[in-house]
Amino acid sequence: MTRTQDVINPATGEVVAAVPMASVEETDAAVATAVAAFPAWRAVAPGDRARLLRRFADLVDEHREELAALEVRDAGHTIRNARWEAGNVRDVLHYYAAAPERLFGRQIPVPGGLDVTFAEPLGVVGVIVPWNFPMTIATWGFAPALAAGNTVVLKPAELTPLTAIRLGELATAAGIPEGVFQVLPGRGAEVGGRLVEHPDVRKICFTGSSRVGRSIMASAARRVKRLTLELGGKSANIVFADADLERAAATAPYAVFDNAGQDCCARSRILVQREVYDRFLDLLEPAVAAVRVEDPTRETSEMGPLISAERLETVASYVDESEVAFRGGCPDGPGFWYPPTVLLAATGAERSWREEIFGPVVSVMPFTDEADAVRLANDTEYGLSGSIWTRDVGRALRVSRAVEAGNLSVNSHSSVRYWTPFGGVKQSGLGRELGPDALTAFTETKNVFIATEE
Ligand code: NAD
């Protein structure tokens, strides 16, 4: 088997780098290095650990343009998205840089003594990430893990290792001690599989498909290994008749076509109340046509290509068997381009309605009333995010409580803010990232009782 992986620019099809893939033996060596680095890292004074993370964040900020350009090349992200992502890496590092000095335990009243809890680091954490948001998703794992005093081995996706490698270099330049944060490009079954199996890796923080997530959960069970799983989605965008229809229709394309639909939070099912269904489609058509699908290096680009030829084929297979309502445009020629596409779902049994397509394809279906909307929204194995468009506050709250998903937004499509918890229910995952509680996923609570009775 070849030991390097070509990194391809999805917008042109050109090879931009060949990255060596680590072996199982190299994975074991990286874990041994991380084990060796752990005692000293956990012993770094909280203020000093905070300072190192802040310096890392500052270096990311200084290299923001470079990181963004790298992500445009290796993942086909639009330059404006990629800049936001590099900024998000900086912000998440800054946010968790505040954590080491605030890793409080508790003092619990008990008879006969003093009881205190400590938030202890776990040890070595394996962070395994997908190709769709290579920089940000990696950071949501490694930043709180490092802040809590763990050492980290990060395995980027085969297709997009370049920004992760650069982040590893910036961490070293910031003074993060050797072995504390290692980036190990490699294949899923080899490096990823070994991290999951390795007895010295105490936790796996995995983002990727539900299929691989399930297999990781099964393997991790053998060692009762801690897990965070951020998996797939098939989120609903629910538009009630009383909503601001113009805004709902104008924003719906961006809620699913951003990153060419390769977004776990993509609102790929639009549910529209029947009395405004035709009007909504009339408004949606020009909004879809207006999405600028073009060379992602252009400042005006709103959507770039798909990640690979394989992904293009998969996405097209869903559309081939469905009724297309209308679609936008996309460039011809080299690269893995696919136009924004709107399908009409008739029964809800269609593959395109039920499966995560992970491409710029959305299906629209009418519903009758609030109960019907909730029933349809929940008729999926996934539960990651979703949007609710209504001017009725009571309904917004009722539906928010009734939809089975980890992250909902009302009259907006935002899912990810680093200040707030993010994660899924059902087959969308296990655990939460980001927000004030992320540290609990990278620490164990230790309880200590000290007798005061003579
Ligand atoms: P994937 O599951 O194929 O791969 C994800 C990562 O796991 C890669 O680094 C891969 O090399 C590694 N991997 C593969 N097999 C492995 C194994 N047996 N053991 C250990 N590691 C292994 O996913 P993908 O195609 O790269 O990404 C797309 C998927 O990710 C979509 O389903 C998407 O919804 C999901 N995703 C979820 C979130 C979220 O936060 N919920 C965010 C982004 C992407």
GROMACS .gro file of N, CA and C in nm, residues 61-177:
model
  351
   61ASP      N    1  -0.375   3.364   1.465
   61ASP     CA    2  -0.426   3.491   1.413
   61ASP      C    3  -0.326   3.553   1.314
   62GLU      N    4  -0.200   3.551   1.350
   62GLU     CA    5  -0.097   3.606   1.259
   62GLU      C    6  -0.093   3.531   1.126
   63HIS      N    7  -0.126   3.402   1.130
   63HIS     CA    8  -0.119   3.319   1.009
   63HIS      C    9  -0.257   3.291   0.950
   64ARG      N   10  -0.351   3.377   0.982
   64ARG     CA   11  -0.490   3.352   0.941
   64ARG      C   12  -0.503   3.343   0.789
   65GLU      N   13  -0.443   3.435   0.718
   65GLU     CA   14  -0.456   3.434   0.571
   65GLU      C   15  -0.393   3.308   0.512
   66GLU      N   16  -0.277   3.272   0.569
   66GLU     CA   17  -0.207   3.153   0.518
   66GLU      C   18  -0.291   3.027   0.542
   67LEU      N   19  -0.346   3.015   0.663
   67LEU     CA   20  -0.429   2.898   0.694
   67LEU      C   21  -0.553   2.895   0.604
   68ALA      N   22  -0.613   3.012   0.584
   68ALA     CA   23  -0.733   3.018   0.501
   68ALA      C   24  -0.700   2.975   0.358
   69ALA      N   25  -0.589   3.026   0.304
   69ALA     CA   26  -0.552   2.992   0.166
   69ALA      C   27  -0.526   2.842   0.153
   70LEU      N   28  -0.467   2.786   0.258
   70LEU     CA   29  -0.439   2.641   0.258
   70LEU      C   30  -0.570   2.562   0.255
   71GLU      N   31  -0.669   2.609   0.329
   71GLU     CA   32  -0.798   2.538   0.333
   71GLU      C   33  -0.873   2.551   0.201
   72VAL      N   34  -0.856   2.664   0.134
   72VAL     CA   35  -0.918   2.679   0.002
   72VAL      C   36  -0.857   2.574  -0.092
   73ARG      N   37  -0.726   2.556  -0.082
   73ARG     CA   38  -0.657   2.462  -0.172
   73ARG      C   39  -0.688   2.316  -0.141
   74ASP      N   40  -0.691   2.281  -0.012
   74ASP     CA   41  -0.705   2.137   0.014
   74ASP      C   42  -0.849   2.092   0.036
   75ALA      N   43  -0.942   2.187   0.064
   75ALA     CA   44  -1.081   2.145   0.089
   75ALA      C   45  -1.180   2.213  -0.004
   76GLY      N   46  -1.135   2.310  -0.083
   76GLY     CA   47  -1.225   2.379  -0.176
   76GLY      C   48  -1.319   2.476  -0.107
   77HIS      N   49  -1.286   2.515   0.018
   77HIS     CA   50  -1.373   2.610   0.087
   77HIS      C   51  -1.362   2.747   0.022
   78THR      N   52  -1.470   2.824   0.028
   78THR     CA   53  -1.461   2.960  -0.025
   78THR      C   54  -1.366   3.038   0.066
   79ILE      N   55  -1.299   3.135   0.008
   79ILE     CA   56  -1.199   3.209   0.086
   79ILE      C   57  -1.263   3.278   0.206
   80ARG      N   58  -1.386   3.326   0.188
   80ARG     CA   59  -1.448   3.396   0.302
   80ARG      C   60  -1.482   3.298   0.415
   81ASN      N   61  -1.529   3.179   0.380
   81ASN     CA   62  -1.554   3.077   0.483
   81ASN      C   63  -1.423   3.037   0.551
   82ALA      N   64  -1.319   3.018   0.470
   82ALA     CA   65  -1.192   2.970   0.525
   82ALA      C   66  -1.132   3.072   0.622
   83ARG      N   67  -1.149   3.201   0.590
   83ARG     CA   68  -1.100   3.304   0.684
   83ARG      C   69  -1.178   3.296   0.814
   84TRP      N   70  -1.310   3.278   0.803
   84TRP     CA   71  -1.392   3.266   0.925
   84TRP      C   72  -1.343   3.146   1.007
   85GLU      N   73  -1.314   3.036   0.938
   85GLU     CA   74  -1.272   2.913   1.008
   85GLU      C   75  -1.140   2.934   1.082
   86ALA      N   76  -1.043   3.000   1.015
   86ALA     CA   77  -0.915   3.026   1.082
   86ALA      C   78  -0.939   3.117   1.203
   87GLY      N   79  -1.029   3.213   1.189
   87GLY     CA   80  -1.064   3.301   1.301
   87GLY      C   81  -1.131   3.222   1.413
   88ASN      N   82  -1.210   3.123   1.377
   88ASN     CA   83  -1.276   3.039   1.476
   88ASN      C   84  -1.172   2.957   1.554
   89VAL      N   85  -1.069   2.909   1.485
   89VAL     CA   86  -0.961   2.835   1.554
   89VAL      C   87  -0.898   2.927   1.660
   90ARG      N   88  -0.867   3.048   1.619
   90ARG     CA   89  -0.810   3.146   1.713
   90ARG      C   90  -0.903   3.168   1.832
   91ASP      N   91  -1.031   3.190   1.803
   91ASP     CA   92  -1.127   3.223   1.910
   91ASP      C   93  -1.148   3.106   2.006
   92VAL      N   94  -1.153   2.985   1.950
   92VAL     CA   95  -1.174   2.868   2.036
   92VAL      C   96  -1.052   2.847   2.127
   93LEU      N   97  -0.933   2.871   2.072
   93LEU     CA   98  -0.812   2.860   2.156
   93LEU      C   99  -0.814   2.965   2.266
   94HIS      N  100  -0.852   3.088   2.231
   94HIS     CA  101  -0.860   3.193   2.334
   94HIS      C  102  -0.964   3.158   2.440
   95TYR      N  103  -1.079   3.107   2.394
   95TYR     CA  104  -1.188   3.076   2.487
   95TYR      C  105  -1.141   2.971   2.588
   96TYR      N  106  -1.076   2.863   2.538
   96TYR     CA  107  -1.034   2.757   2.631
   96TYR      C  108  -0.902   2.790   2.701
   97ALA      N  109  -0.833   2.892   2.655
   97ALA     CA  110  -0.715   2.938   2.729
   97ALA      C  111  -0.757   2.991   2.866
   98ALA      N  112  -0.883   3.030   2.878
   98ALA     CA  113  -0.932   3.079   3.007
   98ALA      C  114  -0.963   2.963   3.103
   99ALA      N  115  -0.965   2.841   3.050
   99ALA     CA  116  -1.013   2.729   3.130
   99ALA      C  117  -0.914   2.679   3.237
  100PRO      N  118  -0.784   2.667   3.207
  100PRO     CA  119  -0.697   2.608   3.310
  100PRO      C  120  -0.707   2.680   3.444
  101GLU      N  121  -0.727   2.811   3.440
  101GLU     CA  122  -0.734   2.887   3.566
  101GLU      C  123  -0.872   2.881   3.630
  102ARG      N  124  -0.965   2.814   3.563
  102ARG     CA  125  -1.103   2.807   3.616
  102ARG      C  126  -1.153   2.662   3.625
  103LEU      N  127  -1.061   2.566   3.629
  103LEU     CA  128  -1.102   2.425   3.637
  103LEU      C  129  -1.138   2.391   3.781
  104PHE      N  130  -1.251   2.445   3.825
  104PHE     CA  131  -1.288   2.432   3.965
  104PHE      C  132  -1.341   2.293   3.997
  105GLY      N  133  -1.306   2.247   4.115
  105GLY     CA  134  -1.377   2.133   4.172
  105GLY      C  135  -1.484   2.188   4.266
  106ARG      N  136  -1.539   2.101   4.351
  106ARG     CA  137  -1.640   2.147   4.446
  106ARG      C  138  -1.604   2.104   4.588
  107GLN      N  139  -1.659   2.176   4.681
  107GLN     CA  140  -1.646   2.135   4.821
  107GLN      C  141  -1.787   2.100   4.863
  108ILE      N  142  -1.806   1.972   4.903
  108ILE     CA  143  -1.942   1.923   4.929
  108ILE      C  144  -1.959   1.897   5.078
  109PRO      N  145  -2.065   1.951   5.138
  109PRO     CA  146  -2.082   1.930   5.283
  109PRO      C  147  -2.114   1.785   5.316
  110VAL      N  148  -2.033   1.726   5.400
  110VAL     CA  149  -2.053   1.587   5.444
  110VAL      C  150  -2.021   1.579   5.593
  111PRO      N  151  -2.078   1.481   5.662
  111PRO     CA  152  -2.044   1.468   5.804
  111PRO      C  153  -1.905   1.407   5.822
  112GLY      N  154  -1.836   1.448   5.925
  112GLY     CA  155  -1.712   1.383   5.965
  112GLY      C  156  -1.588   1.427   5.891
  113GLY      N  157  -1.601   1.527   5.804
  113GLY     CA  158  -1.480   1.569   5.734
  113GLY      C  159  -1.506   1.667   5.623
  114LEU      N  160  -1.408   1.677   5.537
  114LEU     CA  161  -1.413   1.770   5.424
  114LEU      C  162  -1.417   1.688   5.296
  115ASP      N  163  -1.503   1.725   5.204
  115ASP     CA  164  -1.510   1.651   5.077
  115ASP      C  165  -1.486   1.749   4.962
  116VAL      N  166  -1.390   1.715   4.879
  116VAL     CA  167  -1.360   1.801   4.764
  116VAL      C  168  -1.351   1.717   4.637
  117THR      N  169  -1.383   1.780   4.524
  117THR     CA  170  -1.368   1.711   4.396
  117THR      C  171  -1.261   1.782   4.313
  118PHE      N  172  -1.196   1.703   4.231
  118PHE     CA  173  -1.094   1.756   4.139
  118PHE      C  174  -1.133   1.718   3.997
  119ALA      N  175  -1.108   1.808   3.902
  119ALA     CA  176  -1.129   1.777   3.760
  119ALA      C  177  -0.995   1.733   3.704
  120GLU      N  178  -0.974   1.602   3.700
  120GLU     CA  179  -0.843   1.549   3.660
  120GLU      C  180  -0.838   1.527   3.509
  121PRO      N  181  -0.726   1.558   3.445
  121PRO     CA  182  -0.714   1.524   3.302
  121PRO      C  183  -0.716   1.373   3.283
  122LEU      N  184  -0.750   1.330   3.161
  122LEU     CA  185  -0.764   1.187   3.135
  122LEU      C  186  -0.632   1.120   3.102
  123GLY      N  187  -0.546   1.194   3.033
  123GLY     CA  188  -0.420   1.136   2.983
  123GLY      C  189  -0.407   1.168   2.836
  124VAL      N  190  -0.390   1.064   2.753
  124VAL     CA  191  -0.377   1.087   2.608
  124VAL      C  192  -0.516   1.084   2.544
  125VAL      N  193  -0.545   1.186   2.466
  125VAL     CA  194  -0.673   1.195   2.394
  125VAL      C  195  -0.645   1.183   2.244
  126GLY      N  196  -0.720   1.097   2.177
  126GLY     CA  197  -0.711   1.086   2.031
  126GLY      C  198  -0.824   1.166   1.970
  127VAL      N  199  -0.790   1.259   1.881
  127VAL     CA  200  -0.892   1.340   1.813
  127VAL      C  201  -0.892   1.299   1.666
  128ILE      N  202  -1.004   1.249   1.618
  128ILE     CA  203  -1.013   1.199   1.479
  128ILE      C  204  -1.118   1.283   1.407
  129VAL      N  205  -1.078   1.346   1.298
  129VAL     CA  206  -1.169   1.445   1.236
  129VAL      C  207  -1.193   1.416   1.087
  130PRO      N  208  -1.304   1.470   1.033
  130PRO     CA  209  -1.338   1.450   0.891
  130PRO      C  210  -1.279   1.561   0.804
  131TRP      N  211  -1.312   1.554   0.675
  131TRP     CA  212  -1.254   1.649   0.579
  131TRP      C  213  -1.340   1.772   0.557
  132ASN      N  214  -1.460   1.776   0.614
  132ASN     CA  215  -1.550   1.886   0.572
  132ASN      C  216  -1.518   2.020   0.638
  133PHE      N  217  -1.476   2.019   0.765
  133PHE     CA  218  -1.427   2.143   0.828
  133PHE      C  219  -1.298   2.108   0.903
  134PRO      N  220  -1.190   2.089   0.829
  134PRO     CA  221  -1.071   2.030   0.890
  134PRO      C  222  -1.014   2.108   1.008
  135MET      N  223  -1.008   2.240   0.997
  135MET     CA  224  -0.943   2.318   1.104
  135MET      C  225  -1.032   2.332   1.227
  136THR      N  226  -1.157   2.369   1.203
  136THR     CA  227  -1.242   2.405   1.316
  136THR      C  228  -1.274   2.282   1.401
  137ILE      N  229  -1.314   2.175   1.335
  137ILE     CA  230  -1.356   2.056   1.411
  137ILE      C  231  -1.239   2.001   1.493
  138ALA      N  232  -1.119   2.005   1.434
  138ALA     CA  233  -1.001   1.959   1.509
  138ALA      C  234  -0.985   2.044   1.635
  139THR      N  235  -1.001   2.174   1.620
  139THR     CA  236  -0.977   2.265   1.734
  139THR      C  237  -1.081   2.246   1.844
  140TRP      N  238  -1.207   2.219   1.805
  140TRP     CA  239  -1.310   2.197   1.907
  140TRP      C  240  -1.273   2.079   1.995
  141GLY      N  241  -1.194   1.985   1.942
  141GLY     CA  242  -1.147   1.873   2.023
  141GLY      C  243  -1.019   1.907   2.097
  142PHE      N  244  -0.915   1.950   2.023
  142PHE     CA  245  -0.784   1.959   2.090
  142PHE      C  246  -0.773   2.078   2.186
  143ALA      N  247  -0.845   2.189   2.160
  143ALA     CA  248  -0.828   2.307   2.247
  143ALA      C  249  -0.874   2.277   2.391
  144PRO      N  250  -0.998   2.229   2.411
  144PRO     CA  251  -1.037   2.199   2.550
  144PRO      C  252  -0.958   2.082   2.609
  145ALA      N  253  -0.919   1.986   2.523
  145ALA     CA  254  -0.842   1.871   2.573
  145ALA      C  255  -0.708   1.920   2.630
  146LEU      N  256  -0.639   2.006   2.556
  146LEU     CA  257  -0.510   2.057   2.603
  146LEU      C  258  -0.528   2.146   2.725
  147ALA      N  259  -0.633   2.228   2.723
  147ALA     CA  260  -0.657   2.320   2.835
  147ALA      C  261  -0.677   2.243   2.965
  148ALA      N  262  -0.740   2.126   2.955
  148ALA     CA  263  -0.767   2.046   3.075
  148ALA      C  264  -0.644   1.968   3.122
  149GLY      N  265  -0.534   1.974   3.045
  149GLY     CA  266  -0.411   1.909   3.089
  149GLY      C  267  -0.384   1.775   3.025
  150ASN      N  268  -0.459   1.742   2.919
  150ASN     CA  269  -0.435   1.617   2.845
  150ASN      C  270  -0.330   1.640   2.736
  151THR      N  271  -0.269   1.531   2.690
  151THR     CA  272  -0.190   1.540   2.568
  151THR      C  273  -0.275   1.483   2.453
  152VAL      N  274  -0.247   1.529   2.332
  152VAL     CA  275  -0.337   1.501   2.221
  152VAL      C  276  -0.262   1.446   2.100
  153VAL      N  277  -0.320   1.342   2.040
  153VAL     CA  278  -0.277   1.298   1.906
  153VAL      C  279  -0.395   1.324   1.813
  154LEU      N  280  -0.373   1.410   1.715
  154LEU     CA  281  -0.479   1.448   1.621
  154LEU      C  282  -0.457   1.376   1.488
  155LYS      N  283  -0.563   1.303   1.444
  155LYS     CA  284  -0.556   1.242   1.312
  155LYS      C  285  -0.650   1.316   1.216
  156PRO      N  286  -0.591   1.393   1.123
  156PRO     CA  287  -0.678   1.460   1.025
  156PRO      C  288  -0.731   1.361   0.923
  157ALA      N  289  -0.829   1.404   0.844
  157ALA     CA  290  -0.882   1.318   0.738
  157ALA      C  291  -0.776   1.303   0.628
  158GLU      N  292  -0.780   1.191   0.560
  158GLU     CA  293  -0.682   1.162   0.454
  158GLU      C  294  -0.680   1.274   0.349
  159LEU      N  295  -0.801   1.324   0.313
  159LEU     CA  296  -0.811   1.418   0.201
  159LEU      C  297  -0.766   1.559   0.236
  160THR      N  298  -0.764   1.593   0.365
  160THR     CA  299  -0.741   1.734   0.404
  160THR      C  300  -0.647   1.749   0.524
  161PRO      N  301  -0.523   1.702   0.513
  161PRO     CA  302  -0.438   1.709   0.632
  161PRO      C  303  -0.359   1.840   0.646
  162LEU      N  304  -0.362   1.928   0.544
  162LEU     CA  305  -0.263   2.037   0.539
  162LEU      C  306  -0.278   2.139   0.652
  163THR      N  307  -0.401   2.182   0.681
  163THR     CA  308  -0.414   2.284   0.786
  163THR      C  309  -0.384   2.225   0.924
  164ALA      N  310  -0.418   2.100   0.944
  164ALA     CA  311  -0.388   2.037   1.075
  164ALA      C  312  -0.236   2.030   1.095
  165ILE      N  313  -0.165   1.994   0.988
  165ILE     CA  314  -0.018   1.987   0.998
  165ILE      C  315   0.038   2.125   1.035
  166ARG      N  316  -0.016   2.227   0.970
  166ARG     CA  317   0.031   2.364   0.996
  166ARG      C  318  -0.002   2.405   1.140
  167LEU      N  319  -0.119   2.367   1.188
  167LEU     CA  320  -0.155   2.401   1.326
  167LEU      C  321  -0.058   2.334   1.425
  168GLY      N  322  -0.016   2.213   1.393
  168GLY     CA  323   0.082   2.145   1.477
  168GLY      C  324   0.213   2.223   1.484
  169GLU      N  325   0.253   2.276   1.368
  169GLU     CA  326   0.377   2.356   1.365
  169GLU      C  327   0.362   2.485   1.445
  170LEU      N  328   0.246   2.546   1.433
  170LEU     CA  329   0.223   2.672   1.506
  170LEU      C  330   0.220   2.648   1.656
  171ALA      N  331   0.166   2.533   1.697
  171ALA     CA  332   0.163   2.500   1.840
  171ALA      C  333   0.306   2.490   1.894
  172THR      N  334   0.392   2.423   1.816
  172THR     CA  335   0.532   2.409   1.858
  172THR      C  336   0.597   2.546   1.865
  173ALA      N  337   0.573   2.629   1.762
  173ALA     CA  338   0.631   2.764   1.760
  173ALA      C  339   0.583   2.847   1.878
  174ALA      N  340   0.461   2.818   1.926
  174ALA     CA  341   0.406   2.892   2.040
  174ALA      C  342   0.467   2.847   2.172
  175GLY      N  343   0.541   2.737   2.169
  175GLY     CA  344   0.605   2.690   2.291
  175GLY      C  345   0.533   2.575   2.360
  176ILE      N  346   0.428   2.522   2.297
  176ILE     CA  347   0.363   2.403   2.354
  176ILE      C  348   0.470   2.293   2.353
  177PRO      N  349   0.497   2.231   2.467
  177PRO     CA  350   0.610   2.137   2.474
  177PRO      C  351   0.596   2.019   2.378
   0.00000   0.00000   0.00000
